[in-house]
Amino acid sequence: MKSFAPLVAVVSLVTGTPLMNAAEPSITSKSFGTTTNGKKVTLYTLSNSKGATATISNYGGIVTSLKIPDRNGNFSDIVLGFKTLSEYEAKSPYFGCLVGRYGNRIAAGKFTLDGKTYQLAINNKPNSLHGGLKGFDKVVWEATPLMTKQGPSLKLTYISKDGEEGYPGTLTVTATYTLTNKNELKLVYRAKTDKKTIINLTQHSYFNLAGQGTGDILDHLVTLKADRFTPVDKNLIPTGRIASVKGTPFDFRKPTTIGARINEKAEQLKIAKGYDHNWVAAKLSGQLGVVATVEDPKSGRVMEVLTTAPGFQFYTGNFLDGTLTGKGGKIYNFRNGFCIEPQHYPDSPNHKNFPTVVLKPGQTYKNTIIYRFSAK
Ligand code: GLA
């Protein structure tokens, strides 16, 4: 195990008021093995001044573990995942990963830019999903650990070649993960291109605030700051309509458990086997603001989600079916985790009424996501 100790001393001067269980922030690293095509992969563990830890793999930018205290100060790992790299490579349903170039679905894997049509791989019939066959979740990123005033941090960099997975333009991407001393997992994404292209980066952790592998998430209380959502067709592609949540099971403007209405006979719930939709963030796009709050009544853990993105996918683990065994031998059954993926709307390149996902040379793509934890 490698420790990035010299940097730690800098931080101890700036961590502020000492807390109970206060610890020295640190970053350590160890091998996570080698990919099937021979690339070495490292796991980095960020520990903040409150004793919380986030472990990140530079394969796929995957958050493999996130240990957060409950109301009694007991730490549990609250994200689903695997023990080994080979399991992530072989069968991960995007556990904890960095999604790109285009998070979510593109209908028939097709989009047009300046009159030219691009065809992406159809990896989720009949659509392209989460960047294609070898998206950003399956590449090895260059990693730079660094201690910041906010907390321990890991900067990931990847240069995606022009034409990679069918997307135009060489894209230079950075994703900086910081486990702040306020118990926030903060993700800052930046990208630049040398040709006009499309982009939509996000984070795909499956959370269970009671602890990963402890069962379903139906009793979690959810509040979504969204008046509208984008209904989908039978292939989970938005119809283009931006619909009001009022009077539907998609209205989470007041705290409601995930399970309260998930089995209702609403057409949209039937199509997705539960919630797997994009909500339109009520805040003005581009500004950082809270879009969602989730509380687990058992442990008292609370997660707020902040973003600059114009929307977010709320997915309730409807494709988990008990066939995957995760860390600690836990079996992941139906709805044993939920994701909140702040992002642009699915299939935006094919919907003129959705905010643009086009990135031009000279511009910088930006998305910030904060998962902020507390307990009550
Ligand atoms: C996203 C999608 C879901 C599903 C998962 C991965 O959240 O919206 O439909 O594909 O990823 O299983």
Short mmCIF file of C-alpha atoms and ligand atoms in Angstrom, two decimals:
data_model
loop_
_atom_site.label_atom_id
_atom_site.label_comp_id
_atom_site.label_asym_id
_atom_site.label_seq_id
_atom_site.Cartn_x
_atom_site.Cartn_y
_atom_site.Cartn_z
CA MET A 1 0.00 0.00 0.00
CA LYS A 2 1.27 3.42 -0.94
CA SER A 3 0.52 6.47 1.12
CA PHE A 4 0.61 10.04 -0.12
CA ALA A 5 1.62 11.31 3.30
CA PRO A 6 3.67 14.46 2.60
CA LEU A 7 0.59 16.14 1.23
CA VAL A 8 -1.43 15.30 4.33
CA ALA A 9 0.46 17.69 6.52
CA VAL A 10 -0.72 20.59 4.35
CA VAL A 11 -4.29 19.71 4.93
CA SER A 12 -4.17 19.27 8.65
CA LEU A 13 -3.67 23.02 8.88
CA VAL A 14 -6.85 23.79 7.04
CA THR A 15 -9.39 21.21 8.15
CA GLY A 16 -11.02 23.61 10.61
CA THR A 17 -12.73 22.73 13.84
CA PRO A 18 -11.77 19.36 15.20
CA LEU A 19 -14.65 16.92 15.42
CA MET A 20 -15.32 13.78 17.35
CA ASN A 21 -13.56 10.94 15.57
CA ALA A 22 -11.54 13.57 13.74
CA ALA A 23 -8.86 11.96 11.65
CA GLU A 24 -6.00 13.10 9.52
CA PRO A 25 -7.14 13.19 5.87
CA SER A 26 -5.14 10.80 3.73
CA ILE A 27 -4.84 9.12 0.36
CA THR A 28 -3.54 5.60 0.00
CA SER A 29 -3.26 3.36 -3.03
CA LYS A 30 -2.92 -0.32 -3.80
CA SER A 31 -3.04 -2.55 -6.83
CA PHE A 32 -6.47 -3.63 -8.14
CA GLY A 33 -4.84 -6.10 -10.54
CA THR A 34 -4.52 -6.07 -14.29
CA THR A 35 -7.19 -5.76 -17.00
CA THR A 36 -7.72 -8.61 -19.47
CA ASN A 37 -5.64 -6.64 -21.98
CA GLY A 38 -2.74 -6.19 -19.60
CA LYS A 39 -3.20 -2.73 -18.11
CA LYS A 40 -2.36 -2.20 -14.45
CA VAL A 41 -5.16 -0.78 -12.34
CA THR A 42 -4.90 1.00 -9.00
CA LEU A 43 -7.40 1.53 -6.20
CA TYR A 44 -7.14 4.85 -4.38
CA THR A 45 -8.70 5.35 -0.96
CA LEU A 46 -9.52 8.91 0.06
CA SER A 47 -10.09 9.35 3.82
CA ASN A 48 -11.41 12.66 5.10
CA SER A 49 -11.14 14.37 8.50
CA LYS A 50 -14.40 12.74 9.66
CA GLY A 51 -13.16 9.23 8.99
CA ALA A 52 -15.31 8.71 5.89
CA THR A 53 -13.64 6.92 2.98
CA ALA A 54 -14.17 6.67 -0.77
CA THR A 55 -12.29 4.09 -2.81
CA ILE A 56 -11.92 4.77 -6.50
CA SER A 57 -10.50 2.60 -9.26
CA ASN A 58 -8.76 4.23 -12.20
CA TYR A 59 -10.42 1.54 -14.33
CA GLY A 60 -13.73 3.18 -15.27
CA GLY A 61 -13.44 5.86 -12.57
CA ILE A 62 -15.45 3.43 -10.45
CA VAL A 63 -16.35 4.27 -6.85
CA THR A 64 -15.89 0.76 -5.47
CA SER A 65 -16.67 1.64 -1.86
CA LEU A 66 -18.05 4.62 0.08
CA LYS A 67 -18.07 4.40 3.87
CA ILE A 68 -20.30 6.96 5.56
CA PRO A 69 -21.47 7.20 9.21
CA ASP A 70 -25.07 6.62 10.31
CA ARG A 71 -26.85 8.53 13.10
CA ASN A 72 -24.82 6.63 15.73
CA GLY A 73 -21.50 7.24 14.02
CA ASN A 74 -21.29 3.70 12.64
CA PHE A 75 -19.72 3.47 9.21
CA SER A 76 -21.18 1.31 6.43
CA ASP A 77 -20.32 0.91 2.78
CA ILE A 78 -23.34 2.41 1.02
CA VAL A 79 -22.57 1.60 -2.63
CA LEU A 80 -23.05 -1.66 -4.50
CA GLY A 81 -20.03 -3.16 -6.23
CA PHE A 82 -17.70 -6.09 -6.73
CA LYS A 83 -14.63 -7.31 -4.93
CA THR A 84 -12.48 -7.87 -8.02
CA LEU A 85 -11.52 -6.00 -11.16
CA SER A 86 -12.35 -9.00 -13.34
CA GLU A 87 -15.97 -8.96 -12.13
CA TYR A 88 -16.24 -5.27 -13.02
CA GLU A 89 -14.82 -6.06 -16.47
CA ALA A 90 -17.03 -9.07 -17.05
CA LYS A 91 -20.48 -8.19 -15.80
CA SER A 92 -20.95 -4.84 -14.15
CA PRO A 93 -24.30 -3.09 -14.67
CA TYR A 94 -22.33 0.17 -14.51
CA PHE A 95 -21.77 -0.06 -10.72
CA GLY A 96 -20.21 3.20 -9.50
CA CYS A 97 -18.65 4.14 -12.81
CA LEU A 98 -17.90 7.28 -14.74
CA VAL A 99 -20.28 7.26 -17.69
CA GLY A 100 -19.34 8.71 -21.07
CA ARG A 101 -19.04 9.89 -23.75
CA TYR A 102 -22.81 9.94 -23.63
CA GLY A 103 -24.54 8.86 -20.45
CA ASN A 104 -27.92 7.20 -21.05
CA ARG A 105 -29.58 6.17 -24.32
CA ILE A 106 -29.33 7.42 -27.88
CA ALA A 107 -32.13 6.08 -30.07
CA ALA A 108 -30.88 3.53 -32.61
CA GLY A 109 -27.38 4.78 -31.72
CA LYS A 110 -27.77 7.54 -34.34
CA PHE A 111 -27.30 11.28 -34.29
CA THR A 112 -26.57 14.00 -36.83
CA LEU A 113 -24.15 16.92 -36.57
CA ASP A 114 -23.79 19.47 -39.40
CA GLY A 115 -25.59 17.16 -41.80
CA LYS A 116 -23.40 14.16 -41.08
CA THR A 117 -24.97 11.11 -39.44
CA TYR A 118 -22.95 9.13 -36.91
CA GLN A 119 -23.71 5.52 -36.02
CA LEU A 120 -22.78 4.24 -32.57
CA ALA A 121 -22.72 0.62 -31.44
CA ILE A 122 -26.13 -0.78 -30.46
CA ASN A 123 -25.17 -2.20 -27.06
CA ASN A 124 -28.64 -2.03 -25.50
CA LYS A 125 -31.02 -3.14 -28.23
CA PRO A 126 -32.22 -1.18 -30.15
CA ASN A 127 -30.21 1.72 -28.68
CA SER A 128 -26.75 2.86 -27.70
CA LEU A 129 -26.32 3.05 -23.91
CA HIS A 130 -23.71 4.76 -21.72
CA GLY A 131 -21.06 5.40 -24.38
CA GLY A 132 -21.13 2.13 -26.28
CA LEU A 133 -19.25 -1.16 -26.15
CA LYS A 134 -16.20 0.29 -24.46
CA GLY A 135 -17.35 3.47 -22.82
CA PHE A 136 -15.50 5.56 -20.23
CA ASP A 137 -16.54 3.00 -17.61
CA LYS A 138 -14.26 0.44 -19.28
CA VAL A 139 -11.08 2.43 -19.95
CA VAL A 140 -8.07 2.97 -17.72
CA TRP A 141 -7.70 6.59 -16.64
CA GLU A 142 -4.50 8.35 -15.67
CA ALA A 143 -4.78 9.14 -11.97
CA THR A 144 -3.24 11.94 -9.92
CA PRO A 145 -3.91 11.96 -6.18
CA LEU A 146 -3.85 15.36 -4.57
CA MET A 147 -4.66 16.84 -1.20
CA THR A 148 -6.81 19.97 -1.40
CA LYS A 149 -8.22 22.44 1.10
CA GLN A 150 -11.61 20.74 0.77
CA GLY A 151 -10.26 17.23 1.30
CA PRO A 152 -8.41 14.36 -0.36
CA SER A 153 -8.88 14.26 -4.09
CA LEU A 154 -8.17 12.17 -7.18
CA LYS A 155 -7.91 13.66 -10.64
CA LEU A 156 -8.60 11.29 -13.53
CA THR A 157 -7.62 12.15 -17.09
CA TYR A 158 -8.43 10.40 -20.35
CA ILE A 159 -7.93 11.33 -23.97
CA SER A 160 -10.57 9.74 -26.14
CA LYS A 161 -9.45 9.53 -29.76
CA ASP A 162 -11.38 10.98 -32.68
CA GLY A 163 -13.82 8.27 -33.76
CA GLU A 164 -13.58 6.25 -30.53
CA GLU A 165 -16.85 4.31 -30.16
CA GLY A 166 -18.08 6.20 -33.22
CA TYR A 167 -18.05 9.70 -31.69
CA PRO A 168 -16.36 12.56 -33.57
CA GLY A 169 -13.48 14.63 -32.17
CA THR A 170 -10.54 13.98 -29.89
CA LEU A 171 -11.95 14.58 -26.43
CA THR A 172 -9.75 15.43 -23.46
CA VAL A 173 -11.59 14.66 -20.25
CA THR A 174 -10.83 15.24 -16.59
CA ALA A 175 -12.92 14.03 -13.69
CA THR A 176 -11.89 15.16 -10.22
CA TYR A 177 -13.25 13.24 -7.25
CA THR A 178 -12.96 14.89 -3.83
CA LEU A 179 -14.13 13.43 -0.55
CA THR A 180 -14.57 16.71 1.26
CA ASN A 181 -14.13 17.12 4.99
CA LYS A 182 -17.88 17.91 5.08
CA ASN A 183 -18.72 14.35 4.01
CA GLU A 184 -19.43 15.19 0.41
CA LEU A 185 -18.33 13.18 -2.59
CA LYS A 186 -17.74 15.92 -5.11
CA LEU A 187 -17.24 15.18 -8.81
CA VAL A 188 -16.13 17.82 -11.26
CA TYR A 189 -16.11 16.90 -14.95
CA ARG A 190 -14.43 18.96 -17.67
CA ALA A 191 -13.87 18.21 -21.35
CA LYS A 192 -12.57 19.84 -24.50
CA THR A 193 -12.78 18.71 -28.09
CA ASP A 194 -10.98 19.45 -31.36
CA LYS A 195 -14.11 18.81 -33.50
CA LYS A 196 -17.79 19.44 -32.92
CA THR A 197 -19.15 16.53 -30.89
CA ILE A 198 -21.74 15.52 -28.28
CA ILE A 199 -21.10 14.80 -24.62
CA ASN A 200 -22.95 13.86 -21.44
CA LEU A 201 -20.85 12.67 -18.49
CA THR A 202 -22.23 11.38 -15.21
CA GLN A 203 -21.72 9.10 -12.21
CA HIS A 204 -23.46 5.76 -11.79
CA SER A 205 -23.23 4.71 -8.12
CA TYR A 206 -25.99 2.41 -6.90
CA PHE A 207 -26.73 3.54 -3.34
CA ASN A 208 -28.33 1.77 -0.44
CA LEU A 209 -28.16 4.21 2.45
CA ALA A 210 -28.79 1.41 4.96
CA GLY A 211 -25.62 -0.31 3.74
CA GLN A 212 -24.94 -2.21 0.53
CA GLY A 213 -26.42 -5.68 0.41
CA THR A 214 -28.97 -5.08 3.17
CA GLY A 215 -32.04 -5.52 0.96
CA ASP A 216 -34.24 -3.25 -1.11
CA ILE A 217 -34.39 0.53 -1.06
CA LEU A 218 -38.20 0.83 -1.11
CA ASP A 219 -38.42 2.47 2.32
CA HIS A 220 -35.98 5.26 1.41
CA LEU A 221 -37.71 8.65 1.50
CA VAL A 222 -37.12 10.67 -1.64
CA THR A 223 -37.63 14.35 -2.43
CA LEU A 224 -37.00 15.50 -6.00
CA LYS A 225 -36.89 19.18 -6.89
CA ALA A 226 -38.56 18.70 -10.22
CA ASP A 227 -41.99 19.68 -11.56
CA ARG A 228 -41.47 17.85 -14.83
CA PHE A 229 -40.00 14.68 -16.28
CA THR A 230 -39.44 13.20 -19.72
CA PRO A 231 -41.76 10.22 -20.38
CA VAL A 232 -40.32 7.37 -22.45
CA ASP A 233 -41.43 4.94 -25.15
CA LYS A 234 -41.18 1.17 -24.80
CA ASN A 235 -37.43 1.30 -25.52
CA LEU A 236 -36.83 3.85 -22.72
CA ILE A 237 -36.26 6.65 -25.23
CA PRO A 238 -37.94 9.97 -24.36
CA THR A 239 -40.99 10.64 -26.49
CA GLY A 240 -39.96 14.31 -26.58
CA ARG A 241 -42.78 15.39 -24.28
CA ILE A 242 -41.82 17.30 -21.15
CA ALA A 243 -44.64 16.29 -18.83
CA SER A 244 -45.83 17.62 -15.49
CA VAL A 245 -45.34 15.27 -12.54
CA LYS A 246 -48.53 16.56 -10.94
CA GLY A 247 -50.98 13.80 -10.06
CA THR A 248 -48.56 11.06 -11.19
CA PRO A 249 -46.31 8.59 -9.29
CA PHE A 250 -43.44 10.75 -10.56
CA ASP A 251 -44.32 13.58 -8.20
CA PHE A 252 -41.67 13.51 -5.47
CA ARG A 253 -41.90 17.19 -4.63
CA LYS A 254 -42.87 16.15 -1.10
CA PRO A 255 -40.86 13.41 0.69
CA THR A 256 -42.30 10.05 -0.43
CA THR A 257 -40.90 6.55 -0.10
CA ILE A 258 -39.63 4.91 -3.27
CA GLY A 259 -42.00 2.02 -2.66
CA ALA A 260 -45.17 4.06 -2.06
CA ARG A 261 -46.28 4.06 -5.70
CA ILE A 262 -43.65 2.07 -7.60
CA ASN A 263 -45.99 -0.87 -8.23
CA GLU A 264 -48.93 1.22 -9.41
CA LYS A 265 -50.38 0.37 -12.79
CA ALA A 266 -49.11 3.53 -14.48
CA GLU A 267 -47.93 2.98 -18.07
CA GLN A 268 -44.58 4.75 -17.48
CA LEU A 269 -43.79 2.56 -14.45
CA LYS A 270 -44.72 -0.57 -16.38
CA ILE A 271 -42.40 0.28 -19.28
CA ALA A 272 -39.38 0.80 -17.00
CA LYS A 273 -40.30 -1.86 -14.38
CA GLY A 274 -40.19 0.99 -11.85
CA TYR A 275 -38.46 4.35 -11.92
CA ASP A 276 -35.87 4.75 -14.67
CA HIS A 277 -36.57 8.23 -15.95
CA ASN A 278 -35.09 11.65 -16.39
CA TRP A 279 -36.45 14.45 -14.23
CA VAL A 280 -36.05 18.07 -15.29
CA ALA A 281 -34.15 19.88 -12.53
CA ALA A 282 -36.26 22.77 -11.25
CA LYS A 283 -33.26 25.02 -10.67
CA LEU A 284 -31.83 27.10 -13.49
CA SER A 285 -29.49 25.00 -15.58
CA GLY A 286 -25.83 25.73 -15.06
CA GLN A 287 -26.17 26.72 -11.41
CA LEU A 288 -25.15 24.35 -8.67
CA GLY A 289 -28.18 23.45 -6.56
CA VAL A 290 -29.86 20.62 -4.67
CA VAL A 291 -31.98 18.50 -6.98
CA ALA A 292 -32.69 15.51 -4.73
CA THR A 293 -32.69 14.40 -1.10
CA VAL A 294 -32.87 10.77 -0.03
CA GLU A 295 -33.22 9.58 3.57
CA ASP A 296 -32.98 6.12 5.03
CA PRO A 297 -35.20 6.00 8.14
CA LYS A 298 -33.37 2.96 9.60
CA SER A 299 -29.81 4.31 9.67
CA GLY A 300 -30.71 8.00 9.60
CA ARG A 301 -28.36 8.57 6.67
CA VAL A 302 -29.35 11.44 4.41
CA MET A 303 -27.97 12.08 0.94
CA GLU A 304 -28.47 15.34 -0.88
CA VAL A 305 -27.62 15.51 -4.56
CA LEU A 306 -26.42 18.79 -6.01
CA THR A 307 -25.57 19.42 -9.63
CA THR A 308 -25.15 21.96 -12.38
CA ALA A 309 -26.80 19.59 -14.89
CA PRO A 310 -30.25 20.34 -16.34
CA GLY A 311 -31.66 16.94 -15.34
CA PHE A 312 -31.06 13.67 -13.57
CA GLN A 313 -31.91 10.02 -14.11
CA PHE A 314 -33.51 8.39 -11.09
CA TYR A 315 -33.15 4.62 -11.49
CA THR A 316 -34.37 2.13 -8.90
CA GLY A 317 -32.28 -0.93 -9.77
CA ASN A 318 -35.08 -2.55 -11.77
CA PHE A 319 -32.65 -4.68 -13.77
CA LEU A 320 -31.04 -6.21 -10.67
CA ASP A 321 -32.42 -9.74 -10.38
CA GLY A 322 -30.34 -11.69 -7.89
CA THR A 323 -27.87 -12.99 -10.46
CA LEU A 324 -25.01 -10.75 -9.29
CA THR A 325 -23.06 -11.38 -6.11
CA GLY A 326 -21.20 -8.36 -4.86
CA LYS A 327 -18.74 -7.38 -2.12
CA GLY A 328 -18.95 -9.44 1.04
CA GLY A 329 -20.91 -12.15 -0.80
CA LYS A 330 -24.02 -9.97 -0.92
CA ILE A 331 -26.59 -10.93 -3.53
CA TYR A 332 -28.14 -8.00 -5.34
CA ASN A 333 -31.83 -8.55 -5.81
CA PHE A 334 -34.53 -6.49 -7.54
CA ARG A 335 -34.39 -2.84 -6.41
CA ASN A 336 -31.54 -3.33 -3.96
CA GLY A 337 -29.95 -0.03 -4.98
CA PHE A 338 -30.89 3.28 -6.57
CA CYS A 339 -28.97 5.69 -8.78
CA ILE A 340 -29.31 9.43 -9.17
CA GLU A 341 -27.31 10.37 -12.24
CA PRO A 342 -27.21 14.14 -12.82
CA GLN A 343 -26.98 14.64 -16.58
CA HIS A 344 -28.48 16.00 -19.77
CA TYR A 345 -31.69 14.35 -20.90
CA PRO A 346 -31.47 10.96 -22.65
CA ASP A 347 -31.37 11.04 -26.45
CA SER A 348 -30.88 14.83 -26.45
CA PRO A 349 -29.10 14.87 -29.83
CA ASN A 350 -32.39 13.75 -31.39
CA HIS A 351 -34.67 16.24 -29.59
CA LYS A 352 -34.51 19.90 -30.58
CA ASN A 353 -36.57 20.92 -27.55
CA PHE A 354 -34.00 19.48 -25.08
CA PRO A 355 -30.97 21.52 -23.91
CA THR A 356 -28.08 21.09 -26.31
CA VAL A 357 -25.34 18.51 -25.69
CA VAL A 358 -23.13 19.77 -28.50
CA LEU A 359 -19.56 20.68 -27.59
CA LYS A 360 -17.55 22.80 -30.01
CA PRO A 361 -13.80 23.39 -30.20
CA GLY A 362 -12.86 26.26 -27.88
CA GLN A 363 -15.67 25.47 -25.42
CA THR A 364 -15.29 23.63 -22.12
CA TYR A 365 -17.89 21.06 -21.12
CA LYS A 366 -18.69 21.20 -17.40
CA ASN A 367 -20.73 19.12 -15.02
CA THR A 368 -20.49 19.18 -11.23
CA ILE A 369 -22.14 16.57 -9.01
CA ILE A 370 -22.08 16.55 -5.22
CA TYR A 371 -23.42 13.69 -3.12
CA ARG A 372 -23.62 15.28 0.34
CA PHE A 373 -24.06 13.03 3.38
CA SER A 374 -25.39 13.69 6.86
CA ALA A 375 -27.47 11.78 9.42
CA LYS A 376 -30.58 12.49 11.47
C1 GLA B 1 -29.13 3.58 -16.38
C2 GLA B 1 -30.30 3.36 -17.24
C3 GLA B 1 -30.97 2.09 -16.86
C4 GLA B 1 -30.03 0.94 -16.86
C5 GLA B 1 -28.84 1.26 -15.99
C6 GLA B 1 -27.79 0.20 -16.07
O1 GLA B 1 -29.45 4.04 -15.16
O2 GLA B 1 -31.20 4.42 -17.19
O3 GLA B 1 -32.02 1.83 -17.77
O4 GLA B 1 -29.59 0.69 -18.15
O5 GLA B 1 -28.28 2.46 -16.35
O6 GLA B 1 -28.29 -1.08 -15.85
#
